[in-house]
Coordinates of C-alpha atoms in Angstrom, one line a residue:
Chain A
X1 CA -23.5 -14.0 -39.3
X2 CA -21.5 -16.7 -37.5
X3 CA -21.4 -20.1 -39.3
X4 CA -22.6 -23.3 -37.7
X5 CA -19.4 -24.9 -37.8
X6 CA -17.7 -22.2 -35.7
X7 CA -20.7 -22.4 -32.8
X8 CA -19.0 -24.3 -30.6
X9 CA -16.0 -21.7 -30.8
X10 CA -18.1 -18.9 -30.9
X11 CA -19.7 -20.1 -27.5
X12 CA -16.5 -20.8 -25.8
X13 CA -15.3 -17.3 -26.6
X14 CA -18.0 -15.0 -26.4
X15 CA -18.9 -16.0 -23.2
X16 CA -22.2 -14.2 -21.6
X17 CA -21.1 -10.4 -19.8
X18 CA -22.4 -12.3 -16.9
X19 CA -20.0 -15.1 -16.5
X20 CA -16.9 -13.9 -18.2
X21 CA -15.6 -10.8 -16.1
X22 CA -13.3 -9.8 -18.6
X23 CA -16.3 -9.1 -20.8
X24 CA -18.2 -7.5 -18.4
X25 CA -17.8 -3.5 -18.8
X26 CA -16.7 -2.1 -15.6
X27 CA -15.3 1.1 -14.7
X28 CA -11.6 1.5 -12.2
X29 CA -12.1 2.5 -9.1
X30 CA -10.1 4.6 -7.9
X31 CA -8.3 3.7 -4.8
X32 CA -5.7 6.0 -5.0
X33 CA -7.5 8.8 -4.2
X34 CA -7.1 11.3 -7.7
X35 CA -9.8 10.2 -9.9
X36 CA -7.2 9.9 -12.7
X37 CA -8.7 7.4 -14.6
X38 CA -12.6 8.8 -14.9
X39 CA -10.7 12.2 -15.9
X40 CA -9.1 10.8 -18.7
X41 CA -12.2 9.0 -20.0
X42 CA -13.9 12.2 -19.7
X43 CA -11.0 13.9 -20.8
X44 CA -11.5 11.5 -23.8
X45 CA -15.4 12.2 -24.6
X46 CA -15.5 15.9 -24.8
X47 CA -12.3 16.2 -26.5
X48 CA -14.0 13.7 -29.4
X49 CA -16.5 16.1 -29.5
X50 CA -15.0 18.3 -32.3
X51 CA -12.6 15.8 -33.7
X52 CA -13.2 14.0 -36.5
X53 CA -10.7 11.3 -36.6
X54 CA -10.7 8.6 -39.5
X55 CA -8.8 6.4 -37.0
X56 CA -9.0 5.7 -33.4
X57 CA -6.4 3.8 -31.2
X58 CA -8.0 2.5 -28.0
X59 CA -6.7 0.4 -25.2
X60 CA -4.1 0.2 -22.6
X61 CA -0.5 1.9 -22.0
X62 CA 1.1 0.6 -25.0
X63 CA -1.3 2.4 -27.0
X64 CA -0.9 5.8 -24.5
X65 CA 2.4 5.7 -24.6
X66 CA 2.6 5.6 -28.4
X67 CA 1.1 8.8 -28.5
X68 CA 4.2 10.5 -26.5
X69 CA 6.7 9.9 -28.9
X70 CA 7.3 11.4 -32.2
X71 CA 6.7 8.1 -34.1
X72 CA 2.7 9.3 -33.5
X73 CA 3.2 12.7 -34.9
X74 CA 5.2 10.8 -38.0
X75 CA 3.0 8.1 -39.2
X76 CA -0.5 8.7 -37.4
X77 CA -1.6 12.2 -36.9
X78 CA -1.4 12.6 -40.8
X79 CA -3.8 9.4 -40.9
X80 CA -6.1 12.0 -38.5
X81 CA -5.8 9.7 -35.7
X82 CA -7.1 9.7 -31.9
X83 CA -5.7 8.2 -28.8
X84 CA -8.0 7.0 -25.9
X85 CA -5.0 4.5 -24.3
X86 CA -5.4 4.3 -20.7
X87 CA -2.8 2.8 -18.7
X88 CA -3.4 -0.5 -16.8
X89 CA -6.4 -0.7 -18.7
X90 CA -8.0 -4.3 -18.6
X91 CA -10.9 -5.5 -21.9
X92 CA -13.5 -4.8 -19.7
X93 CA -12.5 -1.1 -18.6
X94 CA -11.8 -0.5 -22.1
X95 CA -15.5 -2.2 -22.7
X96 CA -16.7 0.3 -20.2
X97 CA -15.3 3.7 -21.7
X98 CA -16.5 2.8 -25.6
X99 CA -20.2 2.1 -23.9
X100 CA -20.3 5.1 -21.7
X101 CA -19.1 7.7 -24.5
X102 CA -16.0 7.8 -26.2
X103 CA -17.6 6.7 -29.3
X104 CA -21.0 8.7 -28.7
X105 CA -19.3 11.5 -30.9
X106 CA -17.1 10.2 -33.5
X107 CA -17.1 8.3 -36.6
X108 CA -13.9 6.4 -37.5
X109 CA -13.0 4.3 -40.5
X110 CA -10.8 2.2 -38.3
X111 CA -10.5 1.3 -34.9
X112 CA -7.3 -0.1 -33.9
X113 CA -7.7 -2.2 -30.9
X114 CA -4.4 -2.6 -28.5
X115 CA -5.8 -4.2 -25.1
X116 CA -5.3 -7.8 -23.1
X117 CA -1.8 -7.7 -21.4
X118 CA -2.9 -6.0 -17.9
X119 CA -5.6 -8.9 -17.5
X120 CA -3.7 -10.5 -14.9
X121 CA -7.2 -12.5 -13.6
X122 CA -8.4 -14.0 -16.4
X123 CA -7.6 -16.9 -18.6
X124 CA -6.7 -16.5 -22.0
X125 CA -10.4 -17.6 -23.2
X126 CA -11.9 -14.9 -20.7
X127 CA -9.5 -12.6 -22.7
X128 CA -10.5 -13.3 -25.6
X129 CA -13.7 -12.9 -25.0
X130 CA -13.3 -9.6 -23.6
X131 CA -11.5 -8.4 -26.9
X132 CA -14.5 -10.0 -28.8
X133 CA -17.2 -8.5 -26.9
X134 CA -14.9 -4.9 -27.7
X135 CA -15.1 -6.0 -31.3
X136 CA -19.2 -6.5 -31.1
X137 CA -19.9 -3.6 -29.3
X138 CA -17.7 -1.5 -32.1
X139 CA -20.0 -2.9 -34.5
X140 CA -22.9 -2.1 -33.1
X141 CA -22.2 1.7 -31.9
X142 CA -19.9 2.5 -35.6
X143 CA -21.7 0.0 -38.3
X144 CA -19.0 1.0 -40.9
X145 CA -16.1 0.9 -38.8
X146 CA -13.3 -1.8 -39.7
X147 CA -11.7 -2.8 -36.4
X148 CA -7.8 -3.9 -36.4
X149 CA -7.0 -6.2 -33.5
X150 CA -3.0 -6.1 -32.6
X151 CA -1.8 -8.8 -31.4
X152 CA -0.7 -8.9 -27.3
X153 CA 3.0 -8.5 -27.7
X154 CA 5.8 -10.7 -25.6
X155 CA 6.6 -9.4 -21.7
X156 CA 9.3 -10.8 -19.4
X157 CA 12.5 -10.4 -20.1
X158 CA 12.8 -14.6 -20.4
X159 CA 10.2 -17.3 -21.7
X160 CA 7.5 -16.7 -18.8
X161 CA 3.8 -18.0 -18.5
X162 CA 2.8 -14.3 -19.3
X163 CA 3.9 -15.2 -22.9
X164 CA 2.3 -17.9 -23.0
X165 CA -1.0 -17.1 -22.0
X166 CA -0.9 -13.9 -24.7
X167 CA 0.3 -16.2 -27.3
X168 CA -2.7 -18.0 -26.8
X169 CA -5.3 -14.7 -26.7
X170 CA -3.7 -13.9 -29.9
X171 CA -4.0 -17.6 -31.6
X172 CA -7.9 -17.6 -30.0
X173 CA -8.7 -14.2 -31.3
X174 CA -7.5 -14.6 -34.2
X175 CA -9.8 -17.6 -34.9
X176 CA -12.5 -15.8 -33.8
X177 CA -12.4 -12.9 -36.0
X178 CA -11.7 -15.2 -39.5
X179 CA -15.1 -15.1 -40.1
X180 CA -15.7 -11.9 -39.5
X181 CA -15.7 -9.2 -42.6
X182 CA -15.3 -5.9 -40.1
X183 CA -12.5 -7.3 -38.1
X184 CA -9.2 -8.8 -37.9
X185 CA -6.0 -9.9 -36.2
X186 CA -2.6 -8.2 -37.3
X187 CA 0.8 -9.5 -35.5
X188 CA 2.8 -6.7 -34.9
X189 CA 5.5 -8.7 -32.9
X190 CA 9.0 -7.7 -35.4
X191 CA 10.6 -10.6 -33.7
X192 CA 11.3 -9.3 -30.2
X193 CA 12.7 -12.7 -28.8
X194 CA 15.9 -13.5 -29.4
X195 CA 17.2 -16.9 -30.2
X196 CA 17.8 -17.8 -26.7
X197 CA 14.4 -16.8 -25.5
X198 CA 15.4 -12.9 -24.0
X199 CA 13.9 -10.0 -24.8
X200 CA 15.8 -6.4 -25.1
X201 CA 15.5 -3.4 -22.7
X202 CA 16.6 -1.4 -26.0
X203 CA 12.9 -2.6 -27.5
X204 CA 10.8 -2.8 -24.0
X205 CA 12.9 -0.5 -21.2
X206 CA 10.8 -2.9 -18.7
X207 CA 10.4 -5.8 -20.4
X208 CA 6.6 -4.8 -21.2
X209 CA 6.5 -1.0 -22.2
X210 CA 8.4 0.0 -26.0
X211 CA 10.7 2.4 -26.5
X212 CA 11.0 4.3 -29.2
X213 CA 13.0 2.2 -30.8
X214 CA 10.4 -0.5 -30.1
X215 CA 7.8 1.4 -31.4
X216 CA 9.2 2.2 -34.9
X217 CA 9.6 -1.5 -35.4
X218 CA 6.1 -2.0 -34.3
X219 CA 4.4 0.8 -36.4
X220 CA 5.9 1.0 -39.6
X221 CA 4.2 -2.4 -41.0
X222 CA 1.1 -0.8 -38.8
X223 CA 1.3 2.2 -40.7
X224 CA 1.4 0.3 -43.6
X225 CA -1.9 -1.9 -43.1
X226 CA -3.6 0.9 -41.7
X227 CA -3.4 2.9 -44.8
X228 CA -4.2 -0.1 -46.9
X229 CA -7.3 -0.4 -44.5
X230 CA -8.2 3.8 -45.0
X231 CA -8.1 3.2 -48.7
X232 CA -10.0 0.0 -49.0
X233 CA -12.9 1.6 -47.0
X234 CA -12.5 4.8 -49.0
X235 CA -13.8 2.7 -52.2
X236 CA -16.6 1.2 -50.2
Chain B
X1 CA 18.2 -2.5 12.0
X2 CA 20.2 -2.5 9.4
X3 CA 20.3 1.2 9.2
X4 CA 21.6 2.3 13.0
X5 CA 24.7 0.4 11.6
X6 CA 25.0 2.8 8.6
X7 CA 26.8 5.6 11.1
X8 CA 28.6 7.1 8.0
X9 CA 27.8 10.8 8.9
X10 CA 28.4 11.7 13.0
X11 CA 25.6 13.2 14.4
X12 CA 23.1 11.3 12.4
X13 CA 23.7 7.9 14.1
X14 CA 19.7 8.5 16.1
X15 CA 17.7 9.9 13.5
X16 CA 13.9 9.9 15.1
X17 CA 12.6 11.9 12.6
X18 CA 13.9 8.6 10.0
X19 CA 13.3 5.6 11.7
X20 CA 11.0 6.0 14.6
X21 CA 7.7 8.0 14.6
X22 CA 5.9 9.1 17.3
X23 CA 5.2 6.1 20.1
X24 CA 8.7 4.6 18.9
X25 CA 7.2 3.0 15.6
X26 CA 9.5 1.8 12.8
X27 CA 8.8 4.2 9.8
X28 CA 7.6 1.7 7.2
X29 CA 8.0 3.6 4.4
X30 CA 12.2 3.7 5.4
X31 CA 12.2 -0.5 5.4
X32 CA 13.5 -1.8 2.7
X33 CA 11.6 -4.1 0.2
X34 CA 11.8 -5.4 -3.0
X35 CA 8.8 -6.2 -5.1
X36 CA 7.0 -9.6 -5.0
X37 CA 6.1 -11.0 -8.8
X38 CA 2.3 -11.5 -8.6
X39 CA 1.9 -10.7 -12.6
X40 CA 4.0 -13.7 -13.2
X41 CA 7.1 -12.2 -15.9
X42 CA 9.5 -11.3 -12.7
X43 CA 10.5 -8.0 -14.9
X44 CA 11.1 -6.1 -11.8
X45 CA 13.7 -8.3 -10.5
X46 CA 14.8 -8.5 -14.5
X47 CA 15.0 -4.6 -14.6
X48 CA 17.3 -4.7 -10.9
X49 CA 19.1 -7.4 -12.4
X50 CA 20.0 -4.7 -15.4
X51 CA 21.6 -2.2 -13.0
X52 CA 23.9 -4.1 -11.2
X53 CA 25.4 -5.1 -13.9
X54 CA 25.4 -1.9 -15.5
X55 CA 27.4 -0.8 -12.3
X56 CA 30.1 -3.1 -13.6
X57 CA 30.5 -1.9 -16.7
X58 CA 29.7 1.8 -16.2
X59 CA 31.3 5.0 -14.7
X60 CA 28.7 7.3 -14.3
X61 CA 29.2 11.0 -13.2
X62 CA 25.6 10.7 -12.2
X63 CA 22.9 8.6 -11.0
X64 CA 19.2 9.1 -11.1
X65 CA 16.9 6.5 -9.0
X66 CA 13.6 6.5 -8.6
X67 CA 10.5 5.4 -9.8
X68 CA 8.1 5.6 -13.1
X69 CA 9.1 9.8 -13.4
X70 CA 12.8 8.9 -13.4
X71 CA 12.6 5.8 -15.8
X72 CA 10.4 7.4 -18.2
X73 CA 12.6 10.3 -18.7
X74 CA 14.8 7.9 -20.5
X75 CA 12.3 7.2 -23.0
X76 CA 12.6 10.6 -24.4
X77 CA 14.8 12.9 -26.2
X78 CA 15.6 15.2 -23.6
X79 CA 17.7 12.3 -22.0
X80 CA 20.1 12.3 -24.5
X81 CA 20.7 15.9 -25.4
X82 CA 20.9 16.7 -21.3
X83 CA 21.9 13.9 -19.2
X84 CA 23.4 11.4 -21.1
X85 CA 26.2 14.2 -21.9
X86 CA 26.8 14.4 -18.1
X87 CA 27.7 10.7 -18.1
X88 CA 24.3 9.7 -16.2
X89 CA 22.7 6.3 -15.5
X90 CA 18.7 5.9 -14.8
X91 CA 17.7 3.4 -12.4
X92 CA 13.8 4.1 -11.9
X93 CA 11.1 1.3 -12.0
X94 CA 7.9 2.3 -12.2
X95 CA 5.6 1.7 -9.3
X96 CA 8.3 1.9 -7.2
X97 CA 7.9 3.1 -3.3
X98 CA 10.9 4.8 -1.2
X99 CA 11.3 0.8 0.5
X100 CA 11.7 -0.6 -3.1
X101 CA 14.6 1.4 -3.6
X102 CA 15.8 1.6 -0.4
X103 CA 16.1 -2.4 -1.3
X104 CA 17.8 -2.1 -4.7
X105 CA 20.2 0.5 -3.6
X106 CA 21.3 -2.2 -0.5
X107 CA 21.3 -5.1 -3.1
X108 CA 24.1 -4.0 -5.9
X109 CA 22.8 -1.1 -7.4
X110 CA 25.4 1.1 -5.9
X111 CA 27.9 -1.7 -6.0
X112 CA 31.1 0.0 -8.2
X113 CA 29.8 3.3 -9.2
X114 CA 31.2 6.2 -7.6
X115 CA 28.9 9.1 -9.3
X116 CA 29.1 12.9 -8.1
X117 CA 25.6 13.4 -8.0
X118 CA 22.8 10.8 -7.6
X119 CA 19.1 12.9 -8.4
X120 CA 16.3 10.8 -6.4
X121 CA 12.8 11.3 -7.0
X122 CA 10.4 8.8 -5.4
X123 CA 7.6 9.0 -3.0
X124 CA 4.3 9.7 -5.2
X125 CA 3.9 5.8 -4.9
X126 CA 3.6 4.9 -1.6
X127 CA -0.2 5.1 -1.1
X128 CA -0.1 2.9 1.9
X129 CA 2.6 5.6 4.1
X130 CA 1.4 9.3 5.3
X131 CA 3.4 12.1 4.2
X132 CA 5.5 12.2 6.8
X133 CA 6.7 8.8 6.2
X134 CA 6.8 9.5 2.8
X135 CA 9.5 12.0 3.7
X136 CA 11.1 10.1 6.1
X137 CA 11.6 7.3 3.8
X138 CA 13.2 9.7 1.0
X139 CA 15.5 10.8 4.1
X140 CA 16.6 7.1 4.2
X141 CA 17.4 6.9 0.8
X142 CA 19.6 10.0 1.4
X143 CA 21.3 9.2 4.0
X144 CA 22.4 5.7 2.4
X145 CA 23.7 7.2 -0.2
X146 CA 25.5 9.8 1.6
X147 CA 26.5 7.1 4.1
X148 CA 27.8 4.4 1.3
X149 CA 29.1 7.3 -1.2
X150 CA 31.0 9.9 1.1
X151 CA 31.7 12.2 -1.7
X152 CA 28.1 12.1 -3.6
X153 CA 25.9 14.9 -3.4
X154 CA 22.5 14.1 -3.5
X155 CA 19.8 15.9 -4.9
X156 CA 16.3 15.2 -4.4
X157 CA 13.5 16.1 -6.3
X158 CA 9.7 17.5 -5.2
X159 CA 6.9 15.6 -5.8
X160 CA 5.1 16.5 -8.9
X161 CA 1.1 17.4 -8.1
X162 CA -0.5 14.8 -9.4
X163 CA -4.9 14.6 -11.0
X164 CA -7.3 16.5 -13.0
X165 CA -8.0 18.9 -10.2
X166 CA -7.7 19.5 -6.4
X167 CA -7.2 16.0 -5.1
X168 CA -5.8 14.5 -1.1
X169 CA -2.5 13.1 -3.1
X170 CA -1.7 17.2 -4.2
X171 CA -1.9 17.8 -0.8
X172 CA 0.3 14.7 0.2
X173 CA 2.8 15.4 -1.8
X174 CA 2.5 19.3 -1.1
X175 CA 3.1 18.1 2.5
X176 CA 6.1 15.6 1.7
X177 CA 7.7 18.4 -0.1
X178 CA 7.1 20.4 3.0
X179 CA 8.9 17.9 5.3
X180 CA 12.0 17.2 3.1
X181 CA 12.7 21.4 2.9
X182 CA 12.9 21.1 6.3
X183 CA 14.7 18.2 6.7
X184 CA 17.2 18.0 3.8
X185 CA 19.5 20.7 4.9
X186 CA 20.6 18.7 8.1
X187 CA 22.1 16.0 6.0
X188 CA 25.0 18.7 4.7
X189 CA 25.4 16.5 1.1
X190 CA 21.8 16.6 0.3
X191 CA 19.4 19.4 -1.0
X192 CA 16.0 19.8 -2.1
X193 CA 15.3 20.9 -5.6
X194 CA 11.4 21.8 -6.5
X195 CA 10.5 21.4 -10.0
X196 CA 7.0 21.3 -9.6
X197 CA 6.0 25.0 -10.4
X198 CA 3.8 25.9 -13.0
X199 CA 2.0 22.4 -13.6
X200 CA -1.0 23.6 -11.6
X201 CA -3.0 26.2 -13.6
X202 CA -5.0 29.1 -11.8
X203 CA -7.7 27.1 -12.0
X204 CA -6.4 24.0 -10.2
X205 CA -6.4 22.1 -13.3
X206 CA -3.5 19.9 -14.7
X207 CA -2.8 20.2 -18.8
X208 CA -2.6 16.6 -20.6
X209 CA -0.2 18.7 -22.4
X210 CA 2.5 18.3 -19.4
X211 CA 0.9 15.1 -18.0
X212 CA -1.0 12.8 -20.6
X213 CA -2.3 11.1 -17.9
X214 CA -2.1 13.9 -14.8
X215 CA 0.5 11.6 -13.3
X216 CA 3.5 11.3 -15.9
X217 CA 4.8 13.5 -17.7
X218 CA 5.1 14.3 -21.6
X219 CA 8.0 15.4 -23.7
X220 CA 6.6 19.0 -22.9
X221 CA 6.8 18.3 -19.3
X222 CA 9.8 16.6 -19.2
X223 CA 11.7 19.5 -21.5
X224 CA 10.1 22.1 -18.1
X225 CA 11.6 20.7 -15.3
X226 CA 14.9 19.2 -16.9
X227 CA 16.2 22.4 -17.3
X228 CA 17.0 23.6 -13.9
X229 CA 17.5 20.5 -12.8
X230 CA 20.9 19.9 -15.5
X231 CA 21.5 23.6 -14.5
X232 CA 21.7 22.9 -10.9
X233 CA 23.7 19.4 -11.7
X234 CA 26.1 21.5 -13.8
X235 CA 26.9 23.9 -11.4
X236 CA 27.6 20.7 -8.8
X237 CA 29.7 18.9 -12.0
X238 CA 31.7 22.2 -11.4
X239 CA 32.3 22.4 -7.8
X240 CA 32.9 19.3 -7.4
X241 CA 37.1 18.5 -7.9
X242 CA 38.2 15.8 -9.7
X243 CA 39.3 12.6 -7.6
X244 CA 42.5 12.4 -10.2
X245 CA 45.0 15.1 -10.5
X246 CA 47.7 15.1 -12.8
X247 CA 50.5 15.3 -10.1
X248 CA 52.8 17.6 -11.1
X249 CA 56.5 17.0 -11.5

């Protein structure tokens, strides 16, 4: 499947579960003392169980917090879509919950993968490779599923190293994946940094988190490749 | 510290039940920090940054400051239809403890503003304090404001219940709610407002239908407590006479 020319790559990102962490699944613990996060995976697993969503939106608060607002109710529920986003979710908790269930019962066209930004340990190659090893193990539980990497969007409200190093998971990933036929990277950054390098509270209230506003400009070109995805794997 | 020199309200100059627990131990939850930058994109100090200059610019009626529950409430449309009317400015951060905004609120954030109300709601963060720190910490926070804003009242929100099912942190923040409906009348400004009823089903159970992720609320959640609280900041709007009066000739 991967050509020989991209070994080298391929090796660098898709580093062995064993010596990339952020590749390795691995549930939260909870330290706070309320067990929120195994409730919402399980949360997640029986409520797939009579669902039968043609799209699924998995990874961390940006993708949880999409499903609050009526942009979700607008563009995805009529695509029949599911949200498992789990805040402060790292590649390798989101690794964990799609190999301990929440794919056990459901059958997606498209998987829309949103994950990378909490994964304040890890170098943007470890990253990477966590997203990749997402992508892999989506292939092997849902063979016909096309997965839709977005891109890790801009945090801080000024040019920061955070930036930096997700410019660079998206730039890596986005290699990785161009050989692939199930997978691929789309940049849904509209342009959130301004000319002199700041980014708005009007499009992230924190300076990572969209608003509303932010998420309009984020999901109607999603909305749009998403439904050119749906109907491409419809003729298949 | 910095707080015995705060006197503002007599009679509240030794507060042990603030500052100093049993065996004459600072409360830590009532010393004021702000929030290192470990991730590495300084947006906390960023978002601080924000409200003091919004302090120049604005004239709010009322102030909300907290953490994740009050900054959130921003994000949806019950914000605009109930609070921005009332001329209201949010000030949460999430992750924010009672020290974090005991920091922010000595470091500009109340610099210029003069609002009628201010609504706090913090606590459910600090996992390293016991409840009665907790509570003492939110007393610090009240008494600042009442100390640097003479004619605010302040009204302080319950701790939500918080996880799936039965958990310690319900009873924590059942506790810390316990604490500040005893405590709160003493400070004659400031009074307790619970908004917490009717998120825990007769089962024990929390809906993801009033918190998506037992923790923060949805637009459901947000539309059930926001109603008695704009009631009760309505009723203070009303009491409360306006500074200017037309002076009659």
């Amino acid at each position: 499947m991967h050509h020989i020319a991209n070994a080298s790559l391929t090796d660098k990102v898709m580093s062995s579960g064993d010596s990339n962490p952020a590749a390795t699944p691995t549930p939260c613990v909870d330290i706070q003392g309320d067990g929120r996060w195994m409730s919402l995976h399980n949360h997640f697993v029986s409520n797939s169980k009579d669902k039968e969503p043609d799209v699924l939106f998995v990874g961390d608060s940006l993708v949880q917090l999409l499903h609050q607002f009526e942009v979700w109710r607008e563009l995805f529920s009529p695509l029949h879509a599911l949200n498992f986003g789990v805040g402060g979710d790292e590649t390798q908790h989101v690794l964990w919950r799609l190999s301990n269930g929440e794919l056990a019962h459901i059958s997606p066209k498209v998987v829309v993968l949103w994950v990378g930004t909490h994964n304040h340990s890890h170098t943007a190659e470890q990253i990477c490779g966590g997203i990749m090893a997402i992508v892999q193990l989506i292939k092997d539980k849902l063979p016909k599923a096309y997965t839709l990497v977005l891109g890790v969007l801009p945090r801080g409200k000024m040019p920061n190293p955070l930036r930096e190093r997700n410019a660079q998971v998206n730039k890596l990933v986005k290699d990785a994946v161009s050989s692939l036929p199930h997978a691929s990277l789309l940049n849904v950054d509209p342009g959130f940094v301004h000319s002199d390098g700041s980014i708005s509270h009007q499009d992230l209230y924190d300076f990572l988190h969209l608003t509303p506003q932010g998420y309009q400009a984020v999901c109607q070109p999603l909305h749009a490749h998403l439904k050119g995805l749906l109907e491409k794997q419809a003729e298949n | 510290m910095l707080f015995r020199d705060f006197g503002g309200n007599s009679g509240l100059i030794k507060t042990p039940w603030l500052w100093w627990m049993s065996g004459d131990e600072i409360n830590p939850a009532a010393v004021a920090q702000a929030v290192e930058d470990v991730q590495g994109d300084d947006r906390w100090m960023s978002q601080h940054t924000r409200f003091v200059q919004e302090c120049k610019d604005a004239e709010p009626e009322v102030l909300f400051i907290g953490d994740s529950m009050v900054q959130l409430m921003q994000q949806y449309e019950i914000w605009r239809e109930l609070f921005s009317p009332l001329h209201a400015l949010n000030f949460g951060i999430g992750g924010d403890t009672t020290c974090n905004v005991l920091w922010r609120l000595q470091n500009g954030e109340l610099d210029n503003i003069r609002p009628k109300v201010t609504v706090v709601w913090v606590g459910t963060n600090n996992h390293e304090h016991s409840a009665e720190q907790v509570a003492g910490g939110i007393l610090a926070i009240a008494q600042l404001l009442t100390s640097r804003l003479p004619k605010t009242k302040v009204v302080v929100l319950g701790l939500l219940a918080r996880g799936d099912g039965p958990n310690p942190l319900r009873e924590k923040n059942a506790a810390v709610n316990g604490f500040l409906r005893s405590w709160l009348p003493r400070l004659g400004q400031a009074q307790f407002l619970d908004v917490g009823a009717g998120f825990v089903h007769s089962d024990g159970t929390i809906s993801t239908r009033d918190m998506f992720d037992f923790l923060h609320l949805t637009a459901a959640g947000y539309r059930a407590i926001a109603k008695p609280l704009s009631d009760l900041l309505l009723q203070i709007l009303d009491e409360t006479p306006e500074e200017k009066r037309a002076s009659l000739v």
